[in-house]
mmCIF file of C-alpha atoms and ligand atoms in Angstrom:
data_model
loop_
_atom_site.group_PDB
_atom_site.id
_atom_site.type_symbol
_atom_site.label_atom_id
_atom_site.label_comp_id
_atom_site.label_asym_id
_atom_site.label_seq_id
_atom_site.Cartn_x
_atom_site.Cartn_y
_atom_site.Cartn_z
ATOM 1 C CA UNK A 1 5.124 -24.140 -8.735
ATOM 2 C CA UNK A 2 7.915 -24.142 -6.437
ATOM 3 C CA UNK A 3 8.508 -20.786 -4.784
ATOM 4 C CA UNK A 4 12.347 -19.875 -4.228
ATOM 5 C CA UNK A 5 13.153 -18.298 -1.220
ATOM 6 C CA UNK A 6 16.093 -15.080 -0.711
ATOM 7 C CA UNK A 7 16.995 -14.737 2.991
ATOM 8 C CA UNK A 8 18.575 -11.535 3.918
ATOM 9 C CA UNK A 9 21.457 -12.999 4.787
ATOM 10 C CA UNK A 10 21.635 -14.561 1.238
ATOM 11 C CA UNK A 11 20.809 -11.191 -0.976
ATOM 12 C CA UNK A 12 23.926 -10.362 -2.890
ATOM 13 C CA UNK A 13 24.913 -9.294 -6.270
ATOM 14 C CA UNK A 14 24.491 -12.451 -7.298
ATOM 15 C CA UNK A 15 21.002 -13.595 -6.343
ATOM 16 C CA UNK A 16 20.177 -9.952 -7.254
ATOM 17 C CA UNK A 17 21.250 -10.922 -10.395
ATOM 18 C CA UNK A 18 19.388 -14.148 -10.471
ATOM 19 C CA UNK A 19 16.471 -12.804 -9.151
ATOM 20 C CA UNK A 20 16.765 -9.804 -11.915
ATOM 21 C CA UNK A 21 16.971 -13.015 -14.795
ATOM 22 C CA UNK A 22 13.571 -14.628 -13.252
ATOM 23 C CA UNK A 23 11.902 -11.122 -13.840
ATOM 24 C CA UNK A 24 13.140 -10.406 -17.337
ATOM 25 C CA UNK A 25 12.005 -13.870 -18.577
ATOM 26 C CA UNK A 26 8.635 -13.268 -17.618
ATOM 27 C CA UNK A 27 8.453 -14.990 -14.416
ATOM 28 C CA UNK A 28 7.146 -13.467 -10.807
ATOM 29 C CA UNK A 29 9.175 -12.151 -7.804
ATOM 30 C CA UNK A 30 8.158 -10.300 -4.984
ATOM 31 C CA UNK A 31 10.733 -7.850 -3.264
ATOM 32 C CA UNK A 32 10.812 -5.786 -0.509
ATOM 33 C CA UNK A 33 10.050 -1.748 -0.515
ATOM 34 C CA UNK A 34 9.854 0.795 1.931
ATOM 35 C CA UNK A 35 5.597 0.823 2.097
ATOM 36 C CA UNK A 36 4.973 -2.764 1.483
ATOM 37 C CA UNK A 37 6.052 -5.909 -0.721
ATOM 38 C CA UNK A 38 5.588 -5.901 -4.535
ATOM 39 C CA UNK A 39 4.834 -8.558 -6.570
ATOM 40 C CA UNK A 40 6.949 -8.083 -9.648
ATOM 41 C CA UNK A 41 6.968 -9.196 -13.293
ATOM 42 C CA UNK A 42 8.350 -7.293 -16.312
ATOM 43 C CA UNK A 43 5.835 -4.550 -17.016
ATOM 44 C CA UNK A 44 7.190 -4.454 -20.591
ATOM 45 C CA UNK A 45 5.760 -7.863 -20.907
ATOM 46 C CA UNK A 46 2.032 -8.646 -20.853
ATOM 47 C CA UNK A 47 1.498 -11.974 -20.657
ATOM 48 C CA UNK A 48 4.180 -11.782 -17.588
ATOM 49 C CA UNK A 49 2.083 -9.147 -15.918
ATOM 50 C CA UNK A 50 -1.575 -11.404 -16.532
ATOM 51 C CA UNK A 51 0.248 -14.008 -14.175
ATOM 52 C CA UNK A 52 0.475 -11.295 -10.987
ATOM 53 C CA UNK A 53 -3.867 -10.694 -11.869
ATOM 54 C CA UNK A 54 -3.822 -14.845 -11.821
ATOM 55 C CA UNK A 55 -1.685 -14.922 -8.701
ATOM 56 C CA UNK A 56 -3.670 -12.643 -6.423
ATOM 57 C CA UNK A 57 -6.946 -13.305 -7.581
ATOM 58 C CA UNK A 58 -7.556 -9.230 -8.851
ATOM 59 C CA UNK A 59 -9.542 -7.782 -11.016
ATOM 60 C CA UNK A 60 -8.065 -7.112 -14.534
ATOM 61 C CA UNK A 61 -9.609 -3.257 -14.002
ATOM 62 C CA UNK A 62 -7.277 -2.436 -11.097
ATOM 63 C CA UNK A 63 -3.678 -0.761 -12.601
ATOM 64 C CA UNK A 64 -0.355 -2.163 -11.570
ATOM 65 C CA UNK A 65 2.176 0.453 -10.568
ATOM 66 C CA UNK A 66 5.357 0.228 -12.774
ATOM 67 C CA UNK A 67 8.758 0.575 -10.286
ATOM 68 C CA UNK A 68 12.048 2.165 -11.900
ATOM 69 C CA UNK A 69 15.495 2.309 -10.694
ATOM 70 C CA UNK A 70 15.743 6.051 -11.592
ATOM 71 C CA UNK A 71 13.196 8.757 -11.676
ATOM 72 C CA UNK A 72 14.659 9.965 -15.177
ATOM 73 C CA UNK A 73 13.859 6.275 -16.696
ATOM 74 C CA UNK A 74 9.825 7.859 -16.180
ATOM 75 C CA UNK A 75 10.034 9.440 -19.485
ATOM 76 C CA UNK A 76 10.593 6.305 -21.043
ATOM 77 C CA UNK A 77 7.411 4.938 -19.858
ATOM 78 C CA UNK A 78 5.328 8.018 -19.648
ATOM 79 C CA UNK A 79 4.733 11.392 -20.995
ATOM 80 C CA UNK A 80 6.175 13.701 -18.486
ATOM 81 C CA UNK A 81 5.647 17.391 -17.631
ATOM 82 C CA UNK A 82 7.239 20.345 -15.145
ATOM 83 C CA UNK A 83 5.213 19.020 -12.205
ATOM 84 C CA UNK A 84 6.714 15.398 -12.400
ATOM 85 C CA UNK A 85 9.878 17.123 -12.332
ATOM 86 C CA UNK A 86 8.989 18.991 -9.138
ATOM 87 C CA UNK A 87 7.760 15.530 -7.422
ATOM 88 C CA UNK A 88 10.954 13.408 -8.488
ATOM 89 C CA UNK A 89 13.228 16.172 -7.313
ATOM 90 C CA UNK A 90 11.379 16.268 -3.635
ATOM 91 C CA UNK A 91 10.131 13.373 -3.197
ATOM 92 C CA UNK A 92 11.801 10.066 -5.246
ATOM 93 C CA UNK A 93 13.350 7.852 -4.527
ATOM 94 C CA UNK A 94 11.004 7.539 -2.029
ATOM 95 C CA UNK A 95 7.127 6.075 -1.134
ATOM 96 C CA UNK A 96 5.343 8.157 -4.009
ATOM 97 C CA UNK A 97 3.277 6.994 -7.654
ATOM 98 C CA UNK A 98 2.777 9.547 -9.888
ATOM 99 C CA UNK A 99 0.200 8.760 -12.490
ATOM 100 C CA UNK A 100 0.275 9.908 -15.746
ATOM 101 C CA UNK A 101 -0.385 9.582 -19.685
ATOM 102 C CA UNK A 102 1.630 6.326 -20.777
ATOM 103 C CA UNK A 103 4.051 5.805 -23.729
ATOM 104 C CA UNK A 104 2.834 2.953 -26.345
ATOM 105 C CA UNK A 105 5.446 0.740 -24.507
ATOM 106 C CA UNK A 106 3.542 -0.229 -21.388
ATOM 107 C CA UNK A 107 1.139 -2.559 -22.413
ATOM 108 C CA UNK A 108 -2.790 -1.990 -21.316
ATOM 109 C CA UNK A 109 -2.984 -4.955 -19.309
ATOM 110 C CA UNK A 110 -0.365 -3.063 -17.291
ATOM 111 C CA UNK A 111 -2.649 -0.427 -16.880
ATOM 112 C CA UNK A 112 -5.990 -1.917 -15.830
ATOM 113 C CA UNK A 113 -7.200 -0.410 -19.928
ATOM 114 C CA UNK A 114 -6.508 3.237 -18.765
ATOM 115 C CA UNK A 115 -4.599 5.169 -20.995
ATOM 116 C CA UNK A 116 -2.341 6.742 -17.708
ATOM 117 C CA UNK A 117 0.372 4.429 -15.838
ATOM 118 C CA UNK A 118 1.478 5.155 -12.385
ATOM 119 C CA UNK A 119 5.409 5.197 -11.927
ATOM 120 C CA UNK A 120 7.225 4.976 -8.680
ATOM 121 C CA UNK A 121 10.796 4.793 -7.709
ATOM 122 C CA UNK A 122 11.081 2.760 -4.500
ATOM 123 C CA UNK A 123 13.424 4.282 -2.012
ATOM 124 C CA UNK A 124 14.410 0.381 -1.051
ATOM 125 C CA UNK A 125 18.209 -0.674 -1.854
ATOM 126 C CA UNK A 126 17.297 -4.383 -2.857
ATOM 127 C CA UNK A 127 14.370 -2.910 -4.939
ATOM 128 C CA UNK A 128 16.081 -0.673 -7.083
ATOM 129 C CA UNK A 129 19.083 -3.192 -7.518
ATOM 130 C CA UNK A 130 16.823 -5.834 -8.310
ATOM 131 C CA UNK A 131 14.954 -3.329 -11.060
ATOM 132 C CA UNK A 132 18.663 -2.555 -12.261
ATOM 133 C CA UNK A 133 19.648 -6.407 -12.304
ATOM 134 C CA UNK A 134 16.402 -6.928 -14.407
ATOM 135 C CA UNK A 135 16.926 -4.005 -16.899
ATOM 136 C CA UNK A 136 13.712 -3.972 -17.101
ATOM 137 C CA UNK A 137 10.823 -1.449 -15.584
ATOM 138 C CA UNK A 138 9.006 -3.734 -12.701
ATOM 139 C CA UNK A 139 5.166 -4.112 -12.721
ATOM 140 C CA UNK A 140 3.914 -4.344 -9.184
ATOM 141 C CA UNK A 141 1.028 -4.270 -6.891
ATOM 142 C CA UNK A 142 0.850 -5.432 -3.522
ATOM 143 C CA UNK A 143 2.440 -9.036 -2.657
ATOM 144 C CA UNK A 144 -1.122 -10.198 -1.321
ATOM 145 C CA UNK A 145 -4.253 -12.452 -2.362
ATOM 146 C CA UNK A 146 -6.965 -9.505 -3.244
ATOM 147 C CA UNK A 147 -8.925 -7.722 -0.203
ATOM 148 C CA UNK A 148 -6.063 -8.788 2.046
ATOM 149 C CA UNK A 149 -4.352 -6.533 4.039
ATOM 150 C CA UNK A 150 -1.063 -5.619 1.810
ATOM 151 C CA UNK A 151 2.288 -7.756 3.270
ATOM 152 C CA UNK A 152 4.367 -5.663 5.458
ATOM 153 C CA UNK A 153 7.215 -8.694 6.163
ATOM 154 C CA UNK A 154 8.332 -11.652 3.879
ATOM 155 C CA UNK A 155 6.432 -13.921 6.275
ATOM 156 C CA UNK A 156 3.236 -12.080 5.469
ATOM 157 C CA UNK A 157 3.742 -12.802 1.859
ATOM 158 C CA UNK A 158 4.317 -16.658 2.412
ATOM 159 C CA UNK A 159 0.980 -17.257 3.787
ATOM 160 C CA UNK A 160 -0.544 -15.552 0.643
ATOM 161 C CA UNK A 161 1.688 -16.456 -1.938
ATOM 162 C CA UNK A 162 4.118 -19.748 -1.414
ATOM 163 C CA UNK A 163 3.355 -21.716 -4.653
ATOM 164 C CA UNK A 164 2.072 -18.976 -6.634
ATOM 165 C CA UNK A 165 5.450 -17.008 -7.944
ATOM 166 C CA UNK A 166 8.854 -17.998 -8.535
ATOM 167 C CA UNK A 167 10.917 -16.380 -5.799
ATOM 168 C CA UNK A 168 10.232 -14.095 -2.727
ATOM 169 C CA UNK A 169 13.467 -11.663 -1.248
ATOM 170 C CA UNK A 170 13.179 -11.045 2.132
ATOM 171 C CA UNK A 171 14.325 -7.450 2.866
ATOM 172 C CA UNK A 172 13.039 -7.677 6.324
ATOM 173 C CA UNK A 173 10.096 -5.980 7.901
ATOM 174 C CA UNK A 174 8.818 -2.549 5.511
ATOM 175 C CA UNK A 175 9.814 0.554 6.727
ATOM 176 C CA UNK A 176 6.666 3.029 6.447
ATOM 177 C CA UNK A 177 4.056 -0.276 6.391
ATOM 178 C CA UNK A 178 1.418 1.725 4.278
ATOM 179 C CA UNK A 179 1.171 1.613 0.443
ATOM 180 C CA UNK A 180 2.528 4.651 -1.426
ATOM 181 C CA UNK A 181 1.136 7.766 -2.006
ATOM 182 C CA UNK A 182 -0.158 8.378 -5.260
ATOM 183 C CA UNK A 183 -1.171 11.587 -6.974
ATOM 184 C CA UNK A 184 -2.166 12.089 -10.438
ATOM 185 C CA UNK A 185 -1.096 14.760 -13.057
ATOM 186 C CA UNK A 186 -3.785 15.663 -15.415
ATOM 187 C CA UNK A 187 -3.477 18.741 -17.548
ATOM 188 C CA UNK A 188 -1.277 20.624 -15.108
ATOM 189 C CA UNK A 189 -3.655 19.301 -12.326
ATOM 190 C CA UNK A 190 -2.272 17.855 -9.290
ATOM 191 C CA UNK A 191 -5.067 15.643 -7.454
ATOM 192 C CA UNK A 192 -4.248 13.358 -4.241
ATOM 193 C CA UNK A 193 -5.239 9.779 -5.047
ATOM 194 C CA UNK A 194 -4.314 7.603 -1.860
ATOM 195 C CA UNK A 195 -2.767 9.217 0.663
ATOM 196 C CA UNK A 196 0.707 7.777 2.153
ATOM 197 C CA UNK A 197 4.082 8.806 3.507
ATOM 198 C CA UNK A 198 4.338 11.451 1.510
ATOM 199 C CA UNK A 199 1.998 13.627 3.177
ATOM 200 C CA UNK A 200 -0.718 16.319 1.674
ATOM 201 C CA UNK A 201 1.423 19.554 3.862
ATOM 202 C CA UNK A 202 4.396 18.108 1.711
ATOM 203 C CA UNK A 203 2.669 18.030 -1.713
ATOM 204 C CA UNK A 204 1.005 21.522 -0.821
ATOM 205 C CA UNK A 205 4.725 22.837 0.012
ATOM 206 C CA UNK A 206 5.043 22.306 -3.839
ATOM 207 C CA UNK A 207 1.873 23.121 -5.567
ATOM 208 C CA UNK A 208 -0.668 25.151 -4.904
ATOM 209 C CA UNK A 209 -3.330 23.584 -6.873
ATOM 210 C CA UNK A 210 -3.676 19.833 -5.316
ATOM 211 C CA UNK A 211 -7.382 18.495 -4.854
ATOM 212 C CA UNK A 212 -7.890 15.671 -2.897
ATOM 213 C CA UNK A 213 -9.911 12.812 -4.287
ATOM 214 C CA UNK A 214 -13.602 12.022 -2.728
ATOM 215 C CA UNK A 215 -12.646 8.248 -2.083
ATOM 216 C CA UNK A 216 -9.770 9.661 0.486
ATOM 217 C CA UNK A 217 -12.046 10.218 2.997
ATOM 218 C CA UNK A 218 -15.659 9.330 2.369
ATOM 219 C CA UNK A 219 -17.779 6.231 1.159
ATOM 220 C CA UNK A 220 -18.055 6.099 -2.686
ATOM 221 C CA UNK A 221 -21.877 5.637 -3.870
ATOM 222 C CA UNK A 222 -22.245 2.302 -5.454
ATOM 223 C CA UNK A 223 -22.268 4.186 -9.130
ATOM 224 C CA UNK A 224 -19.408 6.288 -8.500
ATOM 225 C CA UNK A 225 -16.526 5.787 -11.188
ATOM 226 C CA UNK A 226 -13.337 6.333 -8.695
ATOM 227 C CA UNK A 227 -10.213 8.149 -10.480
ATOM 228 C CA UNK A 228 -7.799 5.233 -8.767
ATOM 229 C CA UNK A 229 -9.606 1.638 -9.640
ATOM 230 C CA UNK A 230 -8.339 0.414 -6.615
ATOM 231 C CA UNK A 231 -10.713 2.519 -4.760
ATOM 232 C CA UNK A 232 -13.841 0.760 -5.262
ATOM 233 C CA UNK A 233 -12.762 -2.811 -4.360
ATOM 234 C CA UNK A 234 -12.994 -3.865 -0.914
ATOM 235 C CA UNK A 235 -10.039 -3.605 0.941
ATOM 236 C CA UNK A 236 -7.923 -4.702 3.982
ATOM 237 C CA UNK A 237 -11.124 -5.316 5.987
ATOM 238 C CA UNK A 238 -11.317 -8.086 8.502
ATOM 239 C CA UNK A 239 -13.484 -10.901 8.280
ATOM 240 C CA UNK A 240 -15.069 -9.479 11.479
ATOM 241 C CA UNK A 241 -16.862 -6.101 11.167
ATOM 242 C CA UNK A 242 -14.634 -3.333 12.462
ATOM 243 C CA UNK A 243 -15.657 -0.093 14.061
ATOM 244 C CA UNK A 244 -13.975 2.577 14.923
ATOM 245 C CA UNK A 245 -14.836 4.628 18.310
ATOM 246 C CA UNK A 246 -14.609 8.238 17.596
ATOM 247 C CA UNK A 247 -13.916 10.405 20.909
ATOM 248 C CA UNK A 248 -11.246 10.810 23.775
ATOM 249 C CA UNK A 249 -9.078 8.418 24.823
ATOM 250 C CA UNK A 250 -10.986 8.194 28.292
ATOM 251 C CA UNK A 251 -14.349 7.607 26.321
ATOM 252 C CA UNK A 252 -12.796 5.068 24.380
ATOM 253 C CA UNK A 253 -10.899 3.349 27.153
ATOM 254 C CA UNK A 254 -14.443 3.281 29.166
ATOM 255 C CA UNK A 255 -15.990 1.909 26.051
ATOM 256 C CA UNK A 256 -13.452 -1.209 25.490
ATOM 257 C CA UNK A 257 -13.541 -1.740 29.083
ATOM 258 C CA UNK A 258 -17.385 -2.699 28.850
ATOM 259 C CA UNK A 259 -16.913 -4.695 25.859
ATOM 260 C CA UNK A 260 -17.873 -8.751 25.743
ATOM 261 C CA UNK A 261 -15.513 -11.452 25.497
ATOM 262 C CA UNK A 262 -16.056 -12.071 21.639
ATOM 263 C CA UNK A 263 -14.988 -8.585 21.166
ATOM 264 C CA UNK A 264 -11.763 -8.085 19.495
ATOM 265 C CA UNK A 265 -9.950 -4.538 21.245
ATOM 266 C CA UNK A 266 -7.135 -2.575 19.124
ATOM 267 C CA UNK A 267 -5.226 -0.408 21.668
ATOM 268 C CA UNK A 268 -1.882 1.185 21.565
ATOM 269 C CA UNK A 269 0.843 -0.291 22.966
ATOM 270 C CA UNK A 270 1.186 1.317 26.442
ATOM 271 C CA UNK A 271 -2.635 0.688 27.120
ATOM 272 C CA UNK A 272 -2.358 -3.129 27.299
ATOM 273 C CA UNK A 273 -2.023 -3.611 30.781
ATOM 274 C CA UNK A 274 -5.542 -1.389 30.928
ATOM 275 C CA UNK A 275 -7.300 -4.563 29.693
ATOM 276 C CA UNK A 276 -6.273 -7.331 30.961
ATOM 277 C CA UNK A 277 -8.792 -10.268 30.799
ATOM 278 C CA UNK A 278 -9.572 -8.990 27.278
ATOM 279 C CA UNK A 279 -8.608 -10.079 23.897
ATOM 280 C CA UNK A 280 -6.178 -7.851 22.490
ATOM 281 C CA UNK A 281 -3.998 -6.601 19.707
ATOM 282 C CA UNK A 282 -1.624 -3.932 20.051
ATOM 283 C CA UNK A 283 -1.404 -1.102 17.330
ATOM 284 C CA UNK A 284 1.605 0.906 17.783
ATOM 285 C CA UNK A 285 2.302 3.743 20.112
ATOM 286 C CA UNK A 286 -0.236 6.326 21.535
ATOM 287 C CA UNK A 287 0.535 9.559 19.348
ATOM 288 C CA UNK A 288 2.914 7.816 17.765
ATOM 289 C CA UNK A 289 1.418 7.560 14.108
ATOM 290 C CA UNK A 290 4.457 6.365 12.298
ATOM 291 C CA UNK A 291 4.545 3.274 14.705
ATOM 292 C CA UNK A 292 0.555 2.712 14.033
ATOM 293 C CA UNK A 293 1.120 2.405 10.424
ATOM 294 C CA UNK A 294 3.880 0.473 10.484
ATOM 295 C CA UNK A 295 1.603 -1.699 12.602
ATOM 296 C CA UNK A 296 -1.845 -1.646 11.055
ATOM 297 C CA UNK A 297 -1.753 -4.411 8.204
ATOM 298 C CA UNK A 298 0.144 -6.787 11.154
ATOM 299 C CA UNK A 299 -2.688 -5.917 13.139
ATOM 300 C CA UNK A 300 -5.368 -6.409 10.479
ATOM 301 C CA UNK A 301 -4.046 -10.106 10.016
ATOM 302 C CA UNK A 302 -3.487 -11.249 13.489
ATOM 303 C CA UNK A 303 -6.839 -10.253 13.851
ATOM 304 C CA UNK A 304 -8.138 -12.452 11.361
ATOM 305 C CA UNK A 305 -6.655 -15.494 13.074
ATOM 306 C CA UNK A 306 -9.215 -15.091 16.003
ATOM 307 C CA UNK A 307 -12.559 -16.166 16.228
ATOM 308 C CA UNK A 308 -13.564 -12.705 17.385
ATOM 309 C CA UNK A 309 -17.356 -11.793 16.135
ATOM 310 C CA UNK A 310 -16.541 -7.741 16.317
ATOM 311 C CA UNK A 311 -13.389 -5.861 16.596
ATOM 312 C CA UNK A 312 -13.062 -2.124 17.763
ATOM 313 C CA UNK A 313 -10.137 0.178 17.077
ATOM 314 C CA UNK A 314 -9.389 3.936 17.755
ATOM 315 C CA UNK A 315 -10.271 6.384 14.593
ATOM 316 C CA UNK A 316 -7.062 8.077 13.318
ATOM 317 C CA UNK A 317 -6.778 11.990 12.887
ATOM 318 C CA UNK A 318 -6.886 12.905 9.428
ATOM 319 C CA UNK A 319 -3.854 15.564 9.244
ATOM 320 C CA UNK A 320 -0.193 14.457 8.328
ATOM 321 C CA UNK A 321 0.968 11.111 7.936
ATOM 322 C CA UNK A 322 -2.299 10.174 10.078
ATOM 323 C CA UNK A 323 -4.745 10.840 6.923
ATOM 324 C CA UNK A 324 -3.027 7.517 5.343
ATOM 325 C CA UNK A 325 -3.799 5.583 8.634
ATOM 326 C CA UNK A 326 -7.595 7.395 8.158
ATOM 327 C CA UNK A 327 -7.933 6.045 4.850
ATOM 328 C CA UNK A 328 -6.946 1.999 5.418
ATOM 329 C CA UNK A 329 -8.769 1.831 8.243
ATOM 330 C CA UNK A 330 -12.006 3.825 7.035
ATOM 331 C CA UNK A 331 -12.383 1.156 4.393
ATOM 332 C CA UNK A 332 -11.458 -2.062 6.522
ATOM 333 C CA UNK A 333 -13.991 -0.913 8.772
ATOM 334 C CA UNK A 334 -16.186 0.024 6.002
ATOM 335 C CA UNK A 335 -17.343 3.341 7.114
ATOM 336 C CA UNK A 336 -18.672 1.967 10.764
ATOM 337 C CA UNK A 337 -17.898 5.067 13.297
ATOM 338 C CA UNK A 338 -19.124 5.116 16.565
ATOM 339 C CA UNK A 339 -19.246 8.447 18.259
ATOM 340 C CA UNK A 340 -18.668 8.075 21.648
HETATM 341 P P1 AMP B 1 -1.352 -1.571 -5.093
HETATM 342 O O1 AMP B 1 0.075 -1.404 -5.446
HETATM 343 O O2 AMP B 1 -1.738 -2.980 -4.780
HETATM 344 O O3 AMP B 1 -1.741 -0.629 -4.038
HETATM 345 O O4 AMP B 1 -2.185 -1.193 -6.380
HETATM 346 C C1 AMP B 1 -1.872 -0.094 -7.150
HETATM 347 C C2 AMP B 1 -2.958 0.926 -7.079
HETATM 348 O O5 AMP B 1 -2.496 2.069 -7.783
HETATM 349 C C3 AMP B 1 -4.227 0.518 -7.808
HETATM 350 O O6 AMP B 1 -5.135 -0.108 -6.960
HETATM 351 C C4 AMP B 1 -4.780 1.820 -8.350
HETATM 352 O O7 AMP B 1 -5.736 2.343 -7.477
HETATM 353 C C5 AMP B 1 -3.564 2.737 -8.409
HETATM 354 N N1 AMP B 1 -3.175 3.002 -9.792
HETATM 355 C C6 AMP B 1 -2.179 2.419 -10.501
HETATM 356 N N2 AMP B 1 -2.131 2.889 -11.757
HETATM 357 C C7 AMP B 1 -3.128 3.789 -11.877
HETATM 358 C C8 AMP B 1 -3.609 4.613 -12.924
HETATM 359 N N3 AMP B 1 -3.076 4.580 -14.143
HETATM 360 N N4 AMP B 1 -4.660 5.435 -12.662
HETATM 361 C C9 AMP B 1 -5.215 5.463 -11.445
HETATM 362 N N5 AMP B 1 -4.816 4.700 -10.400
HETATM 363 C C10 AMP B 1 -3.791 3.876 -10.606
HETATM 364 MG MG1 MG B 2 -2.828 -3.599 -3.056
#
């Protein structure tokens, strides 16, 4: 198929509009958000959301997240309690899912079978006027072929997707640059599925009850039945193994520095000129963690256009926004730590 493309220059009412016609009649678009792209169809609709399973190659187990213009349009979709109240009032728009029972509406492919749906109102301009131009709720996962690293610019979603969907908007590079956080209401219970932007402090301001899923932090056995499907696929990881060096920054500047030349180093930015003669990526700012996860699926793909046999990174704290950065880069480098 032939994919259309949106500049930003040409995003207007009117392409909005066009755009929001593509969706409603089943087709595929991807849009920007403030984590990372979506790929869209009408999640009302379920043959049009079996094409975005066919498009990136996932599993028909893993849930899409349904995207509305307005966190009061949830109720339509879902059965709603206090607590959802409490999140949408705090938190949305903005870079949080909130999983829970669906209506009869959203249809089970939707859903990956489960009888929940996850609803998320994107803090984006051209995402919400696109969802309002379709009229429709929006059924979207990430805007990448499965196991990639999720797209954080229009460019990313090109080299995964040009063929495969009707029309990409570029909105320019993603704000945040990590996938949303998504907790799930159960009975009252709040528990943290995938951490994100929206950090754990920030959910425990509100609650005083939220658990934190196992597959945040640690390696699920291979039985394990995860609460969030997407947990148990492999994800963002690099076709060369990835470990991540666990001490001080000396140790792990002293480490790189005795590294081989088929050794693939991920340093921040202001430690470049420490390795000169090296191959490099750059990661974001020392300290800086926003600018590291704005940075990390960039990262993850430039390093999979080198023939590099190993690649070694710095391990992220696991407090604040840093416990998001933890948890993508845990699983790309599939649980390989090396204490220094
Ligand atoms: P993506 O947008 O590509 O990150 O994919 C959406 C992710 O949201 C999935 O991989 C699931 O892990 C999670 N998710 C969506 N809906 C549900 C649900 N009903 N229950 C649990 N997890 C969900
Ligand atoms: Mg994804």
């Amino acid at each position: 198929m032939k994919t259309e493309f949106i500049s930003q220059n040409e995003i207007n009412l009117s392409t909005l509009t066009h755009a929001g016609e593509i969706l409603r009649c089943g087709g595929l678009v991807v849009f920007p958000t403030e984590t990372v792209y979506g790929l869209g169809a009408n999640a009302l609709d379920s043959t049009a959301a079996e094409k975005i399973y066919a498009a990136k190659g996932r599993p028909s187990d893993n849930p899409l997240i349904v995207h509305i213009a307005s966190p009061d349009d949830a109720e339509k979709y879902a059965h709603i309690g206090e607590e959802y109240k409490r999140l949408s009032k705090a938190f949305m728009p903005g870079p949080l899912t909130v999983i829970m029972p669906k209506r009869n509406c959203i249809p089970s492919t939707v859903t990956g079978g489960l009888d929940s749906v996850g609803i998320r109102c994107p803090e984006n301009k051209i995402a919400r006027d696109l969802i309002k131009a379709a009229g429709v709720p929006i059924a979207a996962p990430s805007a990448n072929i499965s196991g990639k690293p999720s797209p954080t610019s229009a460019e990313h979603v090109k080299v995964d997707l040009d063929g495969k969907v009707d029309a990409i908007i570029d909105g320019g590079e993603c704000t945040f640059g990590l996938e949303s956080t998504i907790v799930k209401i159960e009975n009252g219970k709040i528990t943290l599925l995938r951490p994100g932007a929206i950090t754990l402090d920030m959910l425990n301001a509100l609650f005083d009850n939220v658990e934190v899923a196992d597959a945040v932090t640690n390696k699920l056995s291979e039985d394990a039945r995860p609460l969030s499907p997407g947990m148990k696929y492999r994800h963002y990881a690099p076709s060369a193994p990835l470990y991540l060096l666990n001490g001080s920054d000396e140790k792990r500047i002293a480490y790189c520095s005795a590294a081989g030349e088929d050794t693939l180093l991920l340093v921040f930015d202001e430690e470049a000129e420490l390795f000169s003669g090296h191959s490099i990526i750059t990661i974001g700012k020392r300290g800086d963690e926003k600018s590291q996860a704005k940075r990390l699926f960039a990262a993850l793909r430039e390093a999979d256009a080198t023939n590099c046999k190993k690649i070694l990174a710095p391990m992220p704290r696991k407090s604040g926004i840093a416990l998001a950065l933890y948890n993508r880069m845990i699983r790309a480098a599939a649980h390989n730590i090396i204490d220094l």
